Amino acid sequence: MTTIEVRDVHQQFETFEALKGIDLTLNEKRIGIVGSNGSGKSTFARLLNGLLVPTRGEVLVDGLDTAKNGKAVRRKVGFVFQNPDNQIVFPIVEEDVAFGLKGLKLPAAQRDALVEEVLDRYGLGAFRYHPSHALSGGQKQLLALAGVLVTRPDCIVFDEPTTLLDLRNARKVSRVISELEETVIIVTHDLKLLENFERVIVFDQGKVIADDEPSRALSHYVERMQ
Amino acid sequence: MTRPRDPFASTLIHRLPAGLKLGVLAVAGTGVLYLDDWRLIALAMVVTLALYRFAGLSMRQAYLQLKPMQWILALLFVAQGFMLSWGMAAAIVLRVAALVLLAMLVTLTTRTDALIAAVERALGPLRRFGVNPAKVGLAFSLALRFIPVIGAQAQEIRDAQRARGLGANPIALALPLVLRTLRMASDVADAIEARSPYDDDELPPRFVEKAKSTQSRTTCKDNKAPLETSST
C-alpha cells in the first residue's frame, strides 16, 4: 500500500497562501478530502502526485520526494481531474487510453490487450473506436479513469469526480470508484461518496481543521458550514 | 461480448499506411494547385468523391466536411467572380474544396496515432536542429482532439450571450473564448504531465502482477452496461 507523507507543506500563489503548514501521513485505502471552495483541498490533491511542488516543506510518496522524482511518483499515484474534457487528449477512445502507455517499450499486441482489458472493465469496450468528444459526461469520466488505470498506479487521486455529472452518471462513477482495488483519495463536495471511507480530512482556509473517521469528521464539517 | 468492428480496417484506403497516405496527399495537393483548367480541377473533384465512396463514406459525409466552410467558399466564389471571371472563380473554389476533401479523407480513414507516428517519423531528421518530433505529434493530436471541444465552448458562450440579450458580436465571443481556451490549455498541460509517467521504460513488474490480479477478479456486470448517452 502507498504511504504519502506530507511534511510542513506551505503553498504560496503570488500573494495568496493556499496551504499553511500541512502535516499528514496518508496510508489508508480510502481517504476523503472535503472543504469549502478555496479551502486548499484541490491544491493539496495536486501536491500528492507532484503536479504541484510545495513552496515550503515536502511531500514523500513511499519515500520518494515529489519535487525530485516526479515521474516515479506519477507511476505510483494517478490523478483524475474534475473535468474529463481537459484530461482526454486523443480524439478516439482507445487511442486516448493508450496514451499513458506511450513511454513504455511494449509490443503493439500487448498494448492493445491492456487497453482492451481496461475499456471492458469500465463498460467502454463498445465505444472503443468512438470519438471521445461524442461520449456522455459519465462515459468521459470513466474514460479519464481508464486512461489513468491503464498505467497501473497504486493510488488514484480524484478531484471532484462527480461534480459535473447528472445523478445517474454520478452514481455510476461513484460505484466504479468504490469497487477500485487501488488506494483512493477523493476531493469532493459529494458527502455520500465518502460512506464506507476509512478517513476524512476537512480543510478550511489552507489548514486541516478535522481529521477523523467519516461520521465525526463530516459532522464537524457540516457544523462548520452552517 | 461482441467486439466492435475496427472502422480503421474496413477498406483498402483505411488499411493503407498513414505515411503513404500523407505522401499521396502532399503530391496530389500540390498537383491540384498546378491545375489551371477548370475541367481538370472538376475531374480531380470527381476522383476525390470516388475515393470517398471507395472508402465506404457517403456523399453526405463528404458534404459535412465542407459544411463548416461553405460560407467562406461562397464568399471566395463571389469575390473571385467579380475580380477575375466566373470560370476562374469556379476553378478556385473547386480546387480549395478538393484539397479540403482530400485532407479530410486522410483523417477520416487513418487512426490518429498512426498519423502521429508518420509525422514523427517524417520529422525525425529535424531532431539535429532541435525539433522534438514527439511534441509536434502531440500538438497535432491535441489540435484534432480540441477542435470540437473549442467549437462546443464557442456555442455555449454564444447561447449564454443570446440568453442575456446580446446579439452576434465577434469580439464579445472571442474574448471569453480565448480566456476559456487558455485556462483549458493549462489544465490539459497538467493532465498530459499526470498521464505520462513512463519515459522509454521497460515493462515494470507491476503490470505483470496487476494483470494476474485482474484475471482472477470477477468483473462487475453492471460496469458493462453503457451509461446514459445524454450529451453534456
CSV table of C-alpha atoms in Angstrom, one decimal, chain A:
chain,number,residue,atom,x,y,z
A,1,MET,CA,0.0,0.0,0.0
A,2,THR,CA,1.2,3.5,-0.8
A,3,THR,CA,2.2,5.8,2.0
A,4,ILE,CA,2.2,9.5,1.4
A,5,GLU,CA,3.8,11.8,3.9
A,6,VAL,CA,3.1,15.5,3.8
A,7,ARG,CA,5.6,17.4,6.0
A,8,ASP,CA,5.0,21.0,6.9
A,9,VAL,CA,3.7,21.9,3.5
A,10,HIS,CA,3.0,25.5,2.5
A,11,GLN,CA,1.8,26.5,-0.9
A,12,GLN,CA,2.0,30.1,-2.0
A,13,PHE,CA,0.4,31.6,-5.1
A,14,GLU,CA,1.8,35.1,-5.5
A,15,THR,CA,0.3,36.9,-2.5
A,16,PHE,CA,-2.2,34.1,-1.6
A,17,GLU,CA,-1.2,31.3,0.7
A,18,ALA,CA,-3.3,28.3,-0.3
A,19,LEU,CA,-1.9,25.8,2.3
A,20,LYS,CA,-0.5,26.8,5.6
A,21,GLY,CA,1.7,24.2,7.2
A,22,ILE,CA,0.1,20.8,6.5
A,23,ASP,CA,1.4,17.7,8.3
A,24,LEU,CA,-0.2,14.4,7.4
A,25,THR,CA,0.6,10.8,6.8
A,26,LEU,CA,-1.8,9.1,4.4
A,27,ASN,CA,-1.8,5.3,4.4
A,28,GLU,CA,-5.5,4.2,4.4
A,29,LYS,CA,-7.1,2.6,1.4
A,30,ARG,CA,-10.0,5.2,1.3
A,31,ILE,CA,-9.4,8.8,2.2
A,32,GLY,CA,-11.9,11.7,1.6
A,33,ILE,CA,-10.9,15.3,1.5
A,34,VAL,CA,-13.6,18.0,2.0
A,35,GLY,CA,-13.8,21.7,2.5
A,36,SER,CA,-15.4,24.8,1.1
A,37,ASN,CA,-14.4,26.4,-2.2
A,38,GLY,CA,-11.0,28.0,-1.8
A,39,SER,CA,-10.1,25.9,1.3
A,40,GLY,CA,-7.0,24.5,-0.4
A,41,LYS,CA,-8.2,20.9,-0.9
A,42,SER,CA,-7.6,20.8,-4.7
A,43,THR,CA,-4.2,22.4,-4.2
A,44,PHE,CA,-3.5,19.7,-1.7
A,45,ALA,CA,-4.6,17.0,-4.1
A,46,ARG,CA,-2.3,18.3,-6.8
A,47,LEU,CA,0.7,18.0,-4.4
A,48,LEU,CA,0.1,14.3,-3.9
A,49,ASN,CA,1.4,13.2,-7.3
A,50,GLY,CA,3.8,16.1,-8.0
A,51,LEU,CA,1.6,18.2,-10.3
A,52,LEU,CA,2.4,20.9,-7.8
A,53,VAL,CA,5.5,21.0,-5.7
A,54,PRO,CA,5.3,22.8,-2.3
A,55,THR,CA,6.8,26.2,-1.9
A,56,ARG,CA,7.9,25.0,1.5
A,57,GLY,CA,8.0,21.6,3.1
A,58,GLU,CA,8.0,18.2,1.3
A,59,VAL,CA,5.7,15.5,0.1
A,60,LEU,CA,7.0,12.0,0.0
A,61,VAL,CA,5.3,9.1,-1.8
A,62,ASP,CA,6.8,5.8,-0.5
A,63,GLY,CA,9.8,7.8,0.4
A,64,LEU,CA,10.1,9.5,-3.0
A,65,ASP,CA,10.2,13.3,-2.9
A,66,THR,CA,7.6,14.6,-5.4
A,67,ALA,CA,9.9,17.6,-6.1
A,68,LYS,CA,12.8,15.4,-7.2
A,69,ASN,CA,11.1,12.2,-8.6
A,70,GLY,CA,8.1,13.5,-10.5
A,71,LYS,CA,7.8,10.6,-13.0
A,72,ALA,CA,8.4,7.9,-10.4
A,73,VAL,CA,5.8,9.5,-8.2
A,74,ARG,CA,3.3,9.6,-11.0
A,75,ARG,CA,3.8,5.9,-11.7
A,76,LYS,CA,2.6,5.3,-8.2
A,77,VAL,CA,-0.1,8.0,-7.9
A,78,GLY,CA,-2.6,8.6,-10.8
A,79,PHE,CA,-4.8,11.7,-11.0
A,80,VAL,CA,-8.3,12.1,-12.3
A,81,PHE,CA,-9.3,15.7,-12.9
A,82,GLN,CA,-12.7,17.3,-12.3
A,83,ASN,CA,-13.4,18.0,-16.0
A,84,PRO,CA,-12.6,14.9,-18.1
A,85,ASP,CA,-12.7,17.0,-21.2
A,86,ASN,CA,-9.4,18.5,-20.2
A,87,GLN,CA,-7.9,15.2,-19.4
A,88,ILE,CA,-8.8,13.3,-22.6
A,89,VAL,CA,-6.1,14.2,-25.2
A,90,PHE,CA,-6.8,11.9,-28.1
A,91,PRO,CA,-9.8,12.1,-30.5
A,92,ILE,CA,-10.6,8.3,-30.4
A,93,VAL,CA,-11.4,6.4,-27.2
A,94,GLU,CA,-8.8,3.6,-27.5
A,95,GLU,CA,-6.1,6.0,-28.6
A,96,ASP,CA,-6.7,8.1,-25.5
A,97,VAL,CA,-6.4,5.1,-23.2
A,98,ALA,CA,-3.2,4.0,-24.9
A,99,PHE,CA,-1.6,7.5,-24.4
A,100,GLY,CA,-0.5,6.6,-20.9
A,101,LEU,CA,1.5,3.6,-22.2
A,102,LYS,CA,3.3,5.7,-24.9
A,103,GLY,CA,6.6,5.8,-22.9
A,104,LEU,CA,6.7,2.0,-22.3
A,105,LYS,CA,8.6,-0.4,-24.5
A,106,LEU,CA,5.6,-2.5,-25.2
A,107,PRO,CA,4.7,-4.7,-28.3
A,108,ALA,CA,1.6,-3.3,-30.0
A,109,ALA,CA,-0.4,-6.5,-29.3
A,110,GLN,CA,0.3,-6.3,-25.6
A,111,ARG,CA,-0.5,-2.6,-25.5
A,112,ASP,CA,-3.8,-3.3,-27.3
A,113,ALA,CA,-4.6,-6.1,-24.8
A,114,LEU,CA,-4.0,-3.7,-21.8
A,115,VAL,CA,-6.2,-1.1,-23.4
A,116,GLU,CA,-9.0,-3.6,-24.2
A,117,GLU,CA,-8.9,-5.0,-20.7
A,118,VAL,CA,-9.3,-1.6,-19.0
A,119,LEU,CA,-12.0,-0.5,-21.5
A,120,ASP,CA,-14.0,-3.7,-20.9
A,121,ARG,CA,-13.6,-3.3,-17.2
A,122,TYR,CA,-15.4,0.0,-17.3
A,123,GLY,CA,-18.1,-0.8,-19.8
A,124,LEU,CA,-16.4,1.2,-22.6
A,125,GLY,CA,-15.5,-1.7,-24.8
A,126,ALA,CA,-18.3,-1.0,-27.2
A,127,PHE,CA,-17.1,2.6,-27.5
A,128,ARG,CA,-13.5,1.6,-28.4
A,129,TYR,CA,-13.5,3.3,-31.8
A,130,HIS,CA,-15.8,6.2,-30.9
A,131,PRO,CA,-14.8,9.9,-31.0
A,132,SER,CA,-14.0,10.8,-27.4
A,133,HIS,CA,-15.8,14.1,-27.7
A,134,ALA,CA,-19.1,12.3,-28.5
A,135,LEU,CA,-19.3,10.4,-25.2
A,136,SER,CA,-21.6,11.4,-22.4
A,137,GLY,CA,-20.3,13.1,-19.3
A,138,GLY,CA,-20.3,9.9,-17.3
A,139,GLN,CA,-18.6,8.0,-20.1
A,140,LYS,CA,-15.9,10.7,-20.4
A,141,GLN,CA,-15.2,10.5,-16.6
A,142,LEU,CA,-14.9,6.7,-16.9
A,143,LEU,CA,-12.6,7.2,-19.9
A,144,ALA,CA,-10.5,9.6,-17.9
A,145,LEU,CA,-10.3,7.0,-15.2
A,146,ALA,CA,-9.5,4.2,-17.7
A,147,GLY,CA,-6.6,6.4,-19.1
A,148,VAL,CA,-5.2,6.6,-15.6
A,149,LEU,CA,-5.8,2.9,-14.6
A,150,VAL,CA,-4.1,1.6,-17.7
A,151,THR,CA,-0.7,2.9,-16.3
A,152,ARG,CA,-1.3,0.7,-13.2
A,153,PRO,CA,-0.9,3.2,-10.4
A,154,ASP,CA,-1.1,2.0,-6.8
A,155,CYS,CA,-3.1,5.1,-5.7
A,156,ILE,CA,-5.6,7.3,-7.5
A,157,VAL,CA,-6.4,10.9,-6.5
A,158,PHE,CA,-9.8,12.2,-7.7
A,159,ASP,CA,-10.5,15.9,-7.8
A,160,GLU,CA,-14.3,16.2,-7.6
A,161,PRO,CA,-15.1,13.3,-10.0
A,162,THR,CA,-18.9,13.7,-9.8
A,163,THR,CA,-19.3,17.4,-9.7
A,164,LEU,CA,-20.1,17.8,-13.5
A,165,LEU,CA,-22.3,14.7,-13.7
A,166,ASP,CA,-26.1,14.1,-13.6
A,167,LEU,CA,-27.4,11.9,-10.7
A,168,ARG,CA,-27.4,8.7,-12.7
A,169,ASN,CA,-23.9,9.1,-14.1
A,170,ALA,CA,-22.6,10.4,-10.7
A,171,ARG,CA,-24.0,7.2,-9.0
A,172,LYS,CA,-22.4,5.0,-11.7
A,173,VAL,CA,-19.0,6.7,-11.3
A,174,SER,CA,-19.3,6.5,-7.5
A,175,ARG,CA,-19.9,2.8,-7.7
A,176,VAL,CA,-17.0,2.3,-10.0
A,177,ILE,CA,-14.7,4.2,-7.6
A,178,SER,CA,-16.0,2.2,-4.6
A,179,GLU,CA,-15.1,-1.0,-6.4
A,180,LEU,CA,-11.5,0.0,-7.2
A,181,GLU,CA,-8.8,-2.1,-5.7
A,182,GLU,CA,-6.3,0.8,-5.7
A,183,THR,CA,-5.9,3.2,-2.9
A,184,VAL,CA,-8.3,6.1,-3.4
A,185,ILE,CA,-8.1,9.7,-2.3
A,186,ILE,CA,-11.1,11.8,-3.2
A,187,VAL,CA,-11.6,15.5,-3.1
A,188,THR,CA,-15.3,16.0,-3.1
A,189,HIS,CA,-18.4,18.0,-2.1
A,190,ASP,CA,-20.5,14.9,-2.5
A,191,LEU,CA,-20.5,13.6,1.1
A,192,LYS,CA,-22.4,10.5,0.1
A,193,LEU,CA,-19.4,9.4,-1.8
A,194,LEU,CA,-17.5,9.1,1.4
A,195,GLU,CA,-19.7,6.5,3.0
A,196,ASN,CA,-17.6,3.5,4.0
A,197,PHE,CA,-14.4,5.5,3.8
A,198,GLU,CA,-11.8,5.0,6.4
A,199,ARG,CA,-10.7,8.6,7.0
A,200,VAL,CA,-12.0,12.1,6.1
A,201,ILE,CA,-9.8,15.2,6.3
A,202,VAL,CA,-11.5,18.6,6.4
A,203,PHE,CA,-9.8,21.7,5.0
A,204,ASP,CA,-10.6,25.3,5.8
A,205,GLN,CA,-8.6,28.4,4.8
A,206,GLY,CA,-5.5,26.3,4.0
A,207,LYS,CA,-5.4,24.3,7.2
A,208,VAL,CA,-6.7,20.9,8.3
A,209,ILE,CA,-9.5,21.5,10.8
A,210,ALA,CA,-10.6,17.9,11.2
A,211,ASP,CA,-9.0,14.5,10.5
A,212,ASP,CA,-11.1,11.6,11.7
A,213,GLU,CA,-13.3,8.7,10.7
A,214,PRO,CA,-16.0,9.9,8.4
A,215,SER,CA,-19.0,10.4,10.7
A,216,ARG,CA,-17.1,12.6,13.1
A,217,ALA,CA,-15.2,14.5,10.5
A,218,LEU,CA,-18.2,15.1,8.4
A,219,SER,CA,-20.4,16.3,11.3
A,220,HIS,CA,-17.7,18.7,12.2
A,221,TYR,CA,-17.6,19.9,8.6
A,222,VAL,CA,-21.4,20.3,8.3
A,223,GLU,CA,-21.5,22.2,11.6
A,224,ARG,CA,-18.7,24.5,10.4
A,225,MET,CA,-20.6,25.2,7.2
A,226,GLN,CA,-23.8,26.4,8.9
